[in-house]
Amino acid sequence: MELSQLLNEIRANYEKILTRNQIETVLSTRIQLEEDISKKMDKDEEALKAAQAELKEARRQWHHLQVEIESLHAVERGLENSLHASEQHYQMQLQDLEAVIEGLEKELQEVRRGIEKQLQEHEMLLNTKMRLEQEIATYRPPPRKRRNQILWLYPR
Protein backbone atom coordinates (compact mmCIF):
# COMPACT_ATOMS: atom_id res chain seq x y z
CA MET A 1 0.00 0.00 0.00
CA GLU A 2 2.79 2.16 0.30
CA LEU A 3 3.25 2.42 -3.35
CA SER A 4 -0.36 3.17 -3.89
CA GLN A 5 -0.26 5.72 -1.13
CA LEU A 6 2.88 7.21 -2.62
CA LEU A 7 1.24 7.36 -6.02
CA ASN A 8 -1.81 9.00 -4.48
CA GLU A 9 0.39 11.57 -2.79
CA ILE A 10 2.29 12.22 -6.03
CA ARG A 11 -1.01 12.50 -7.84
CA ALA A 12 -2.37 14.86 -5.17
CA ASN A 13 0.83 16.97 -5.34
CA TYR A 14 0.69 16.95 -9.11
CA GLU A 15 -2.96 18.05 -9.04
CA LYS A 16 -2.11 20.79 -6.53
CA ILE A 17 0.73 21.98 -8.75
CA LEU A 18 -1.53 21.76 -11.78
CA THR A 19 -4.29 23.65 -9.99
CA ARG A 20 -1.80 26.25 -8.74
CA ASN A 21 -0.39 26.63 -12.28
CA GLN A 22 -3.89 26.99 -13.67
CA ILE A 23 -4.74 29.59 -11.02
CA GLU A 24 -1.48 31.44 -11.72
CA THR A 25 -2.15 31.31 -15.46
CA VAL A 26 -5.70 32.56 -14.96
CA LEU A 27 -4.48 35.29 -12.59
CA SER A 28 -1.65 36.24 -14.94
CA THR A 29 -4.05 36.35 -17.88
CA ARG A 30 -6.53 38.34 -15.83
CA ILE A 31 -3.84 40.80 -14.72
CA GLN A 32 -2.65 41.14 -18.32
CA LEU A 33 -6.23 41.70 -19.51
CA GLU A 34 -6.81 44.29 -16.81
CA GLU A 35 -3.59 46.06 -17.78
CA ASP A 36 -4.57 45.95 -21.47
CA ILE A 37 -8.06 47.19 -20.64
CA SER A 38 -6.60 49.93 -18.46
CA LYS A 39 -4.21 50.99 -21.25
CA LYS A 40 -7.06 50.88 -23.78
CA MET A 41 -9.27 52.91 -21.45
CA ASP A 42 -6.48 55.46 -20.99
CA LYS A 43 -6.06 55.66 -24.78
CA ASP A 44 -9.80 55.91 -25.28
CA GLU A 45 -10.04 58.57 -22.57
CA GLU A 46 -7.30 60.58 -24.30
CA ALA A 47 -9.07 60.12 -27.65
CA LEU A 48 -12.35 61.17 -26.02
CA LYS A 49 -10.73 64.28 -24.53
CA ALA A 50 -9.16 65.11 -27.92
CA ALA A 51 -12.52 64.56 -29.65
CA GLN A 52 -14.27 66.73 -27.05
CA ALA A 53 -11.66 69.46 -27.52
CA GLU A 54 -12.04 69.18 -31.30
CA LEU A 55 -15.83 69.33 -30.95
CA LYS A 56 -15.55 72.36 -28.68
CA GLU A 57 -13.25 74.08 -31.22
CA ALA A 58 -15.59 73.14 -34.08
CA ARG A 59 -18.56 74.59 -32.14
CA ARG A 60 -16.57 77.77 -31.44
CA GLN A 61 -15.68 78.09 -35.13
CA TRP A 62 -19.27 77.33 -36.12
CA HIS A 63 -20.53 80.03 -33.75
CA HIS A 64 -17.92 82.46 -35.11
CA LEU A 65 -19.00 81.64 -38.68
CA GLN A 66 -22.68 82.08 -37.74
CA VAL A 67 -21.90 85.53 -36.34
CA GLU A 68 -19.90 86.37 -39.47
CA ILE A 69 -22.73 85.14 -41.71
CA GLU A 70 -25.24 87.30 -39.82
CA SER A 71 -22.89 90.24 -40.14
CA LEU A 72 -22.51 89.62 -43.88
CA HIS A 73 -26.29 89.34 -44.25
CA ALA A 74 -26.65 92.71 -42.51
CA VAL A 75 -24.01 94.21 -44.81
CA GLU A 76 -25.79 92.67 -47.81
CA ARG A 77 -29.14 94.17 -46.72
CA GLY A 78 -27.44 97.53 -46.21
CA LEU A 79 -25.84 97.39 -49.65
CA GLU A 80 -29.14 96.36 -51.24
CA ASN A 81 -30.89 99.29 -49.55
CA SER A 82 -28.11 101.62 -50.64
CA LEU A 83 -28.30 100.27 -54.19
CA HIS A 84 -32.07 100.73 -54.22
CA ALA A 85 -31.74 104.30 -52.95
CA SER A 86 -29.02 105.02 -55.51
CA GLU A 87 -31.15 103.57 -58.30
CA GLN A 88 -34.08 105.76 -57.27
CA HIS A 89 -31.84 108.82 -56.99
CA TYR A 90 -30.27 108.26 -60.40
CA GLN A 91 -33.66 107.45 -61.92
CA MET A 92 -34.93 110.83 -60.70
CA GLN A 93 -31.80 112.54 -62.03
CA LEU A 94 -32.26 110.75 -65.35
CA GLN A 95 -35.85 111.94 -65.56
CA ASP A 96 -34.73 115.50 -64.76
CA LEU A 97 -32.02 115.30 -67.42
CA GLU A 98 -34.46 113.88 -69.95
CA ALA A 99 -36.78 116.82 -69.26
CA VAL A 100 -33.85 119.24 -69.68
CA ILE A 101 -32.84 117.52 -72.94
CA GLU A 102 -36.41 117.68 -74.21
CA GLY A 103 -36.53 121.40 -73.38
CA LEU A 104 -33.18 122.00 -75.08
CA GLU A 105 -34.31 120.07 -78.16
CA LYS A 106 -37.44 122.23 -78.38
CA GLU A 107 -35.32 125.34 -77.92
CA LEU A 108 -32.93 124.10 -80.63
CA GLN A 109 -35.86 123.59 -83.01
CA GLU A 110 -37.07 127.12 -82.26
CA VAL A 111 -33.55 128.49 -82.85
CA ARG A 112 -33.32 126.57 -86.15
CA ARG A 113 -36.71 127.93 -87.22
CA GLY A 114 -35.55 131.41 -86.23
CA ILE A 115 -32.33 130.99 -88.22
CA GLU A 116 -34.29 129.73 -91.25
CA LYS A 117 -36.62 132.71 -90.97
CA GLN A 118 -33.66 135.10 -90.66
CA LEU A 119 -31.99 133.43 -93.65
CA GLN A 120 -35.16 133.87 -95.69
CA GLU A 121 -35.44 137.50 -94.57
CA HIS A 122 -31.74 138.05 -95.32
CA GLU A 123 -32.14 136.47 -98.76
CA MET A 124 -35.18 138.60 -99.38
CA LEU A 125 -33.27 141.72 -98.28
CA LEU A 126 -30.30 140.77 -100.48
CA ASN A 127 -32.64 140.30 -103.44
CA THR A 128 -34.23 143.66 -102.68
CA LYS A 129 -30.78 145.28 -102.38
CA MET A 130 -29.69 143.78 -105.69
CA ARG A 131 -32.85 145.05 -107.42
CA LEU A 132 -32.35 148.46 -105.87
CA GLU A 133 -28.70 148.53 -106.94
CA GLN A 134 -29.75 147.56 -110.47
CA GLU A 135 -32.40 150.23 -110.46
CA ILE A 136 -29.90 152.81 -109.15
CA ALA A 137 -27.38 151.68 -111.74
CA THR A 138 -29.89 152.31 -114.49
CA TYR A 139 -30.36 155.91 -113.37
CA ARG A 140 -26.71 156.59 -112.56
CA PRO A 141 -24.51 158.15 -115.23
CA PRO A 142 -21.44 156.25 -116.45
CA PRO A 143 -18.48 156.37 -114.07
CA ARG A 144 -16.53 159.13 -115.93
CA LYS A 145 -19.29 161.58 -115.93
CA ARG A 146 -19.98 160.80 -112.41
CA ARG A 147 -16.39 161.64 -111.42
CA ASN A 148 -16.74 164.99 -113.01
CA GLN A 149 -20.00 165.50 -111.21
CA ILE A 150 -18.37 164.62 -107.92
CA LEU A 151 -15.54 167.06 -108.59
CA TRP A 152 -18.02 169.71 -109.57
CA LEU A 153 -20.01 169.11 -106.35
CA TYR A 154 -16.93 169.10 -104.17
CA PRO A 155 -14.25 171.39 -105.63
CA ARG A 156 -10.80 171.37 -104.19
PDB file of C-alpha atoms in Angstrom:
ATOM      1  CA  MET A   1       0.000   0.000   0.000  1.00  0.00           C
ATOM      2  CA  GLU A   2       2.789   2.160   0.304  1.00  0.00           C
ATOM      3  CA  LEU A   3       3.247   2.421  -3.355  1.00  0.00           C
ATOM      4  CA  SER A   4      -0.357   3.171  -3.893  1.00  0.00           C
ATOM      5  CA  GLN A   5      -0.263   5.724  -1.130  1.00  0.00           C
ATOM      6  CA  LEU A   6       2.877   7.206  -2.625  1.00  0.00           C
ATOM      7  CA  LEU A   7       1.241   7.360  -6.022  1.00  0.00           C
ATOM      8  CA  ASN A   8      -1.814   8.998  -4.476  1.00  0.00           C
ATOM      9  CA  GLU A   9       0.388  11.567  -2.794  1.00  0.00           C
ATOM     10  CA  ILE A  10       2.286  12.216  -6.028  1.00  0.00           C
ATOM     11  CA  ARG A  11      -1.008  12.504  -7.842  1.00  0.00           C
ATOM     12  CA  ALA A  12      -2.365  14.858  -5.172  1.00  0.00           C
ATOM     13  CA  ASN A  13       0.827  16.974  -5.340  1.00  0.00           C
ATOM     14  CA  TYR A  14       0.688  16.953  -9.111  1.00  0.00           C
ATOM     15  CA  GLU A  15      -2.958  18.050  -9.040  1.00  0.00           C
ATOM     16  CA  LYS A  16      -2.108  20.793  -6.528  1.00  0.00           C
ATOM     17  CA  ILE A  17       0.735  21.975  -8.755  1.00  0.00           C
ATOM     18  CA  LEU A  18      -1.526  21.757 -11.782  1.00  0.00           C
ATOM     19  CA  THR A  19      -4.292  23.654  -9.992  1.00  0.00           C
ATOM     20  CA  ARG A  20      -1.801  26.252  -8.742  1.00  0.00           C
ATOM     21  CA  ASN A  21      -0.387  26.634 -12.283  1.00  0.00           C
ATOM     22  CA  GLN A  22      -3.894  26.988 -13.674  1.00  0.00           C
ATOM     23  CA  ILE A  23      -4.739  29.588 -11.024  1.00  0.00           C
ATOM     24  CA  GLU A  24      -1.482  31.438 -11.721  1.00  0.00           C
ATOM     25  CA  THR A  25      -2.153  31.307 -15.460  1.00  0.00           C
ATOM     26  CA  VAL A  26      -5.702  32.563 -14.964  1.00  0.00           C
ATOM     27  CA  LEU A  27      -4.482  35.293 -12.591  1.00  0.00           C
ATOM     28  CA  SER A  28      -1.647  36.239 -14.941  1.00  0.00           C
ATOM     29  CA  THR A  29      -4.047  36.348 -17.882  1.00  0.00           C
ATOM     30  CA  ARG A  30      -6.534  38.344 -15.835  1.00  0.00           C
ATOM     31  CA  ILE A  31      -3.840  40.801 -14.716  1.00  0.00           C
ATOM     32  CA  GLN A  32      -2.646  41.142 -18.318  1.00  0.00           C
ATOM     33  CA  LEU A  33      -6.228  41.695 -19.510  1.00  0.00           C
ATOM     34  CA  GLU A  34      -6.813  44.293 -16.807  1.00  0.00           C
ATOM     35  CA  GLU A  35      -3.591  46.064 -17.776  1.00  0.00           C
ATOM     36  CA  ASP A  36      -4.566  45.949 -21.465  1.00  0.00           C
ATOM     37  CA  ILE A  37      -8.057  47.186 -20.641  1.00  0.00           C
ATOM     38  CA  SER A  38      -6.596  49.934 -18.456  1.00  0.00           C
ATOM     39  CA  LYS A  39      -4.215  50.986 -21.250  1.00  0.00           C
ATOM     40  CA  LYS A  40      -7.065  50.878 -23.780  1.00  0.00           C
ATOM     41  CA  MET A  41      -9.273  52.910 -21.449  1.00  0.00           C
ATOM     42  CA  ASP A  42      -6.478  55.458 -20.990  1.00  0.00           C
ATOM     43  CA  LYS A  43      -6.060  55.660 -24.776  1.00  0.00           C
ATOM     44  CA  ASP A  44      -9.803  55.911 -25.280  1.00  0.00           C
ATOM     45  CA  GLU A  45     -10.037  58.573 -22.574  1.00  0.00           C
ATOM     46  CA  GLU A  46      -7.302  60.580 -24.302  1.00  0.00           C
ATOM     47  CA  ALA A  47      -9.068  60.122 -27.646  1.00  0.00           C
ATOM     48  CA  LEU A  48     -12.352  61.175 -26.023  1.00  0.00           C
ATOM     49  CA  LYS A  49     -10.733  64.284 -24.534  1.00  0.00           C
ATOM     50  CA  ALA A  50      -9.164  65.105 -27.917  1.00  0.00           C
ATOM     51  CA  ALA A  51     -12.515  64.560 -29.653  1.00  0.00           C
ATOM     52  CA  GLN A  52     -14.269  66.732 -27.047  1.00  0.00           C
ATOM     53  CA  ALA A  53     -11.656  69.465 -27.516  1.00  0.00           C
ATOM     54  CA  GLU A  54     -12.036  69.180 -31.295  1.00  0.00           C
ATOM     55  CA  LEU A  55     -15.828  69.327 -30.953  1.00  0.00           C
ATOM     56  CA  LYS A  56     -15.551  72.364 -28.681  1.00  0.00           C
ATOM     57  CA  GLU A  57     -13.250  74.076 -31.225  1.00  0.00           C
ATOM     58  CA  ALA A  58     -15.593  73.139 -34.081  1.00  0.00           C
ATOM     59  CA  ARG A  59     -18.556  74.588 -32.143  1.00  0.00           C
ATOM     60  CA  ARG A  60     -16.569  77.769 -31.439  1.00  0.00           C
ATOM     61  CA  GLN A  61     -15.678  78.092 -35.125  1.00  0.00           C
ATOM     62  CA  TRP A  62     -19.267  77.332 -36.118  1.00  0.00           C
ATOM     63  CA  HIS A  63     -20.527  80.032 -33.753  1.00  0.00           C
ATOM     64  CA  HIS A  64     -17.924  82.463 -35.114  1.00  0.00           C
ATOM     65  CA  LEU A  65     -19.003  81.636 -38.681  1.00  0.00           C
ATOM     66  CA  GLN A  66     -22.677  82.081 -37.743  1.00  0.00           C
ATOM     67  CA  VAL A  67     -21.899  85.532 -36.341  1.00  0.00           C
ATOM     68  CA  GLU A  68     -19.899  86.371 -39.467  1.00  0.00           C
ATOM     69  CA  ILE A  69     -22.733  85.136 -41.712  1.00  0.00           C
ATOM     70  CA  GLU A  70     -25.243  87.298 -39.822  1.00  0.00           C
ATOM     71  CA  SER A  71     -22.891  90.239 -40.144  1.00  0.00           C
ATOM     72  CA  LEU A  72     -22.509  89.622 -43.877  1.00  0.00           C
ATOM     73  CA  HIS A  73     -26.293  89.344 -44.251  1.00  0.00           C
ATOM     74  CA  ALA A  74     -26.648  92.706 -42.512  1.00  0.00           C
ATOM     75  CA  VAL A  75     -24.011  94.208 -44.813  1.00  0.00           C
ATOM     76  CA  GLU A  76     -25.794  92.669 -47.809  1.00  0.00           C
ATOM     77  CA  ARG A  77     -29.136  94.169 -46.724  1.00  0.00           C
ATOM     78  CA  GLY A  78     -27.441  97.528 -46.207  1.00  0.00           C
ATOM     79  CA  LEU A  79     -25.840  97.386 -49.648  1.00  0.00           C
ATOM     80  CA  GLU A  80     -29.135  96.361 -51.243  1.00  0.00           C
ATOM     81  CA  ASN A  81     -30.893  99.290 -49.550  1.00  0.00           C
ATOM     82  CA  SER A  82     -28.109 101.624 -50.639  1.00  0.00           C
ATOM     83  CA  LEU A  83     -28.298 100.268 -54.187  1.00  0.00           C
ATOM     84  CA  HIS A  84     -32.066 100.727 -54.224  1.00  0.00           C
ATOM     85  CA  ALA A  85     -31.744 104.296 -52.947  1.00  0.00           C
ATOM     86  CA  SER A  86     -29.022 105.023 -55.515  1.00  0.00           C
ATOM     87  CA  GLU A  87     -31.153 103.573 -58.302  1.00  0.00           C
ATOM     88  CA  GLN A  88     -34.080 105.761 -57.269  1.00  0.00           C
ATOM     89  CA  HIS A  89     -31.837 108.820 -56.988  1.00  0.00           C
ATOM     90  CA  TYR A  90     -30.268 108.256 -60.404  1.00  0.00           C
ATOM     91  CA  GLN A  91     -33.662 107.446 -61.919  1.00  0.00           C
ATOM     92  CA  MET A  92     -34.932 110.834 -60.704  1.00  0.00           C
ATOM     93  CA  GLN A  93     -31.796 112.537 -62.027  1.00  0.00           C
ATOM     94  CA  LEU A  94     -32.257 110.748 -65.349  1.00  0.00           C
ATOM     95  CA  GLN A  95     -35.854 111.944 -65.563  1.00  0.00           C
ATOM     96  CA  ASP A  96     -34.728 115.502 -64.764  1.00  0.00           C
ATOM     97  CA  LEU A  97     -32.017 115.305 -67.421  1.00  0.00           C
ATOM     98  CA  GLU A  98     -34.461 113.877 -69.951  1.00  0.00           C
ATOM     99  CA  ALA A  99     -36.783 116.821 -69.261  1.00  0.00           C
ATOM    100  CA  VAL A 100     -33.854 119.242 -69.685  1.00  0.00           C
ATOM    101  CA  ILE A 101     -32.836 117.518 -72.942  1.00  0.00           C
ATOM    102  CA  GLU A 102     -36.407 117.679 -74.213  1.00  0.00           C
ATOM    103  CA  GLY A 103     -36.533 121.397 -73.384  1.00  0.00           C
ATOM    104  CA  LEU A 104     -33.185 121.999 -75.080  1.00  0.00           C
ATOM    105  CA  GLU A 105     -34.308 120.071 -78.165  1.00  0.00           C
ATOM    106  CA  LYS A 106     -37.442 122.233 -78.381  1.00  0.00           C
ATOM    107  CA  GLU A 107     -35.319 125.337 -77.916  1.00  0.00           C
ATOM    108  CA  LEU A 108     -32.931 124.100 -80.627  1.00  0.00           C
ATOM    109  CA  GLN A 109     -35.863 123.587 -83.006  1.00  0.00           C
ATOM    110  CA  GLU A 110     -37.072 127.118 -82.259  1.00  0.00           C
ATOM    111  CA  VAL A 111     -33.555 128.493 -82.851  1.00  0.00           C
ATOM    112  CA  ARG A 112     -33.325 126.569 -86.146  1.00  0.00           C
ATOM    113  CA  ARG A 113     -36.712 127.929 -87.224  1.00  0.00           C
ATOM    114  CA  GLY A 114     -35.546 131.410 -86.231  1.00  0.00           C
ATOM    115  CA  ILE A 115     -32.328 130.987 -88.220  1.00  0.00           C
ATOM    116  CA  GLU A 116     -34.295 129.734 -91.250  1.00  0.00           C
ATOM    117  CA  LYS A 117     -36.624 132.712 -90.969  1.00  0.00           C
ATOM    118  CA  GLN A 118     -33.661 135.099 -90.658  1.00  0.00           C
ATOM    119  CA  LEU A 119     -31.985 133.434 -93.650  1.00  0.00           C
ATOM    120  CA  GLN A 120     -35.157 133.867 -95.686  1.00  0.00           C
ATOM    121  CA  GLU A 121     -35.436 137.499 -94.571  1.00  0.00           C
ATOM    122  CA  HIS A 122     -31.738 138.047 -95.322  1.00  0.00           C
ATOM    123  CA  GLU A 123     -32.140 136.474 -98.759  1.00  0.00           C
ATOM    124  CA  MET A 124     -35.183 138.600 -99.384  1.00  0.00           C
ATOM    125  CA  LEU A 125     -33.268 141.716 -98.279  1.00  0.00           C
ATOM    126  CA  LEU A 126     -30.301 140.767-100.482  1.00  0.00           C
ATOM    127  CA  ASN A 127     -32.636 140.302-103.439  1.00  0.00           C
ATOM    128  CA  THR A 128     -34.226 143.661-102.683  1.00  0.00           C
ATOM    129  CA  LYS A 129     -30.782 145.279-102.384  1.00  0.00           C
ATOM    130  CA  MET A 130     -29.687 143.778-105.686  1.00  0.00           C
ATOM    131  CA  ARG A 131     -32.850 145.051-107.419  1.00  0.00           C
ATOM    132  CA  LEU A 132     -32.352 148.459-105.874  1.00  0.00           C
ATOM    133  CA  GLU A 133     -28.696 148.532-106.940  1.00  0.00           C
ATOM    134  CA  GLN A 134     -29.746 147.564-110.471  1.00  0.00           C
ATOM    135  CA  GLU A 135     -32.395 150.226-110.462  1.00  0.00           C
ATOM    136  CA  ILE A 136     -29.902 152.808-109.146  1.00  0.00           C
ATOM    137  CA  ALA A 137     -27.382 151.675-111.736  1.00  0.00           C
ATOM    138  CA  THR A 138     -29.892 152.308-114.493  1.00  0.00           C
ATOM    139  CA  TYR A 139     -30.362 155.909-113.375  1.00  0.00           C
ATOM    140  CA  ARG A 140     -26.712 156.592-112.556  1.00  0.00           C
ATOM    141  CA  PRO A 141     -24.510 158.147-115.225  1.00  0.00           C
ATOM    142  CA  PRO A 142     -21.443 156.252-116.445  1.00  0.00           C
ATOM    143  CA  PRO A 143     -18.485 156.373-114.072  1.00  0.00           C
ATOM    144  CA  ARG A 144     -16.530 159.130-115.931  1.00  0.00           C
ATOM    145  CA  LYS A 145     -19.294 161.577-115.928  1.00  0.00           C
ATOM    146  CA  ARG A 146     -19.976 160.795-112.411  1.00  0.00           C
ATOM    147  CA  ARG A 147     -16.385 161.639-111.419  1.00  0.00           C
ATOM    148  CA  ASN A 148     -16.740 164.987-113.009  1.00  0.00           C
ATOM    149  CA  GLN A 149     -19.999 165.498-111.212  1.00  0.00           C
ATOM    150  CA  ILE A 150     -18.374 164.620-107.918  1.00  0.00           C
ATOM    151  CA  LEU A 151     -15.538 167.059-108.589  1.00  0.00           C
ATOM    152  CA  TRP A 152     -18.020 169.710-109.569  1.00  0.00           C
ATOM    153  CA  LEU A 153     -20.005 169.112-106.355  1.00  0.00           C
ATOM    154  CA  TYR A 154     -16.926 169.099-104.169  1.00  0.00           C
ATOM    155  CA  PRO A 155     -14.245 171.392-105.633  1.00  0.00           C
ATOM    156  CA  ARG A 156     -10.802 171.366-104.192  1.00  0.00           C
TER     157      ARG A 156
END
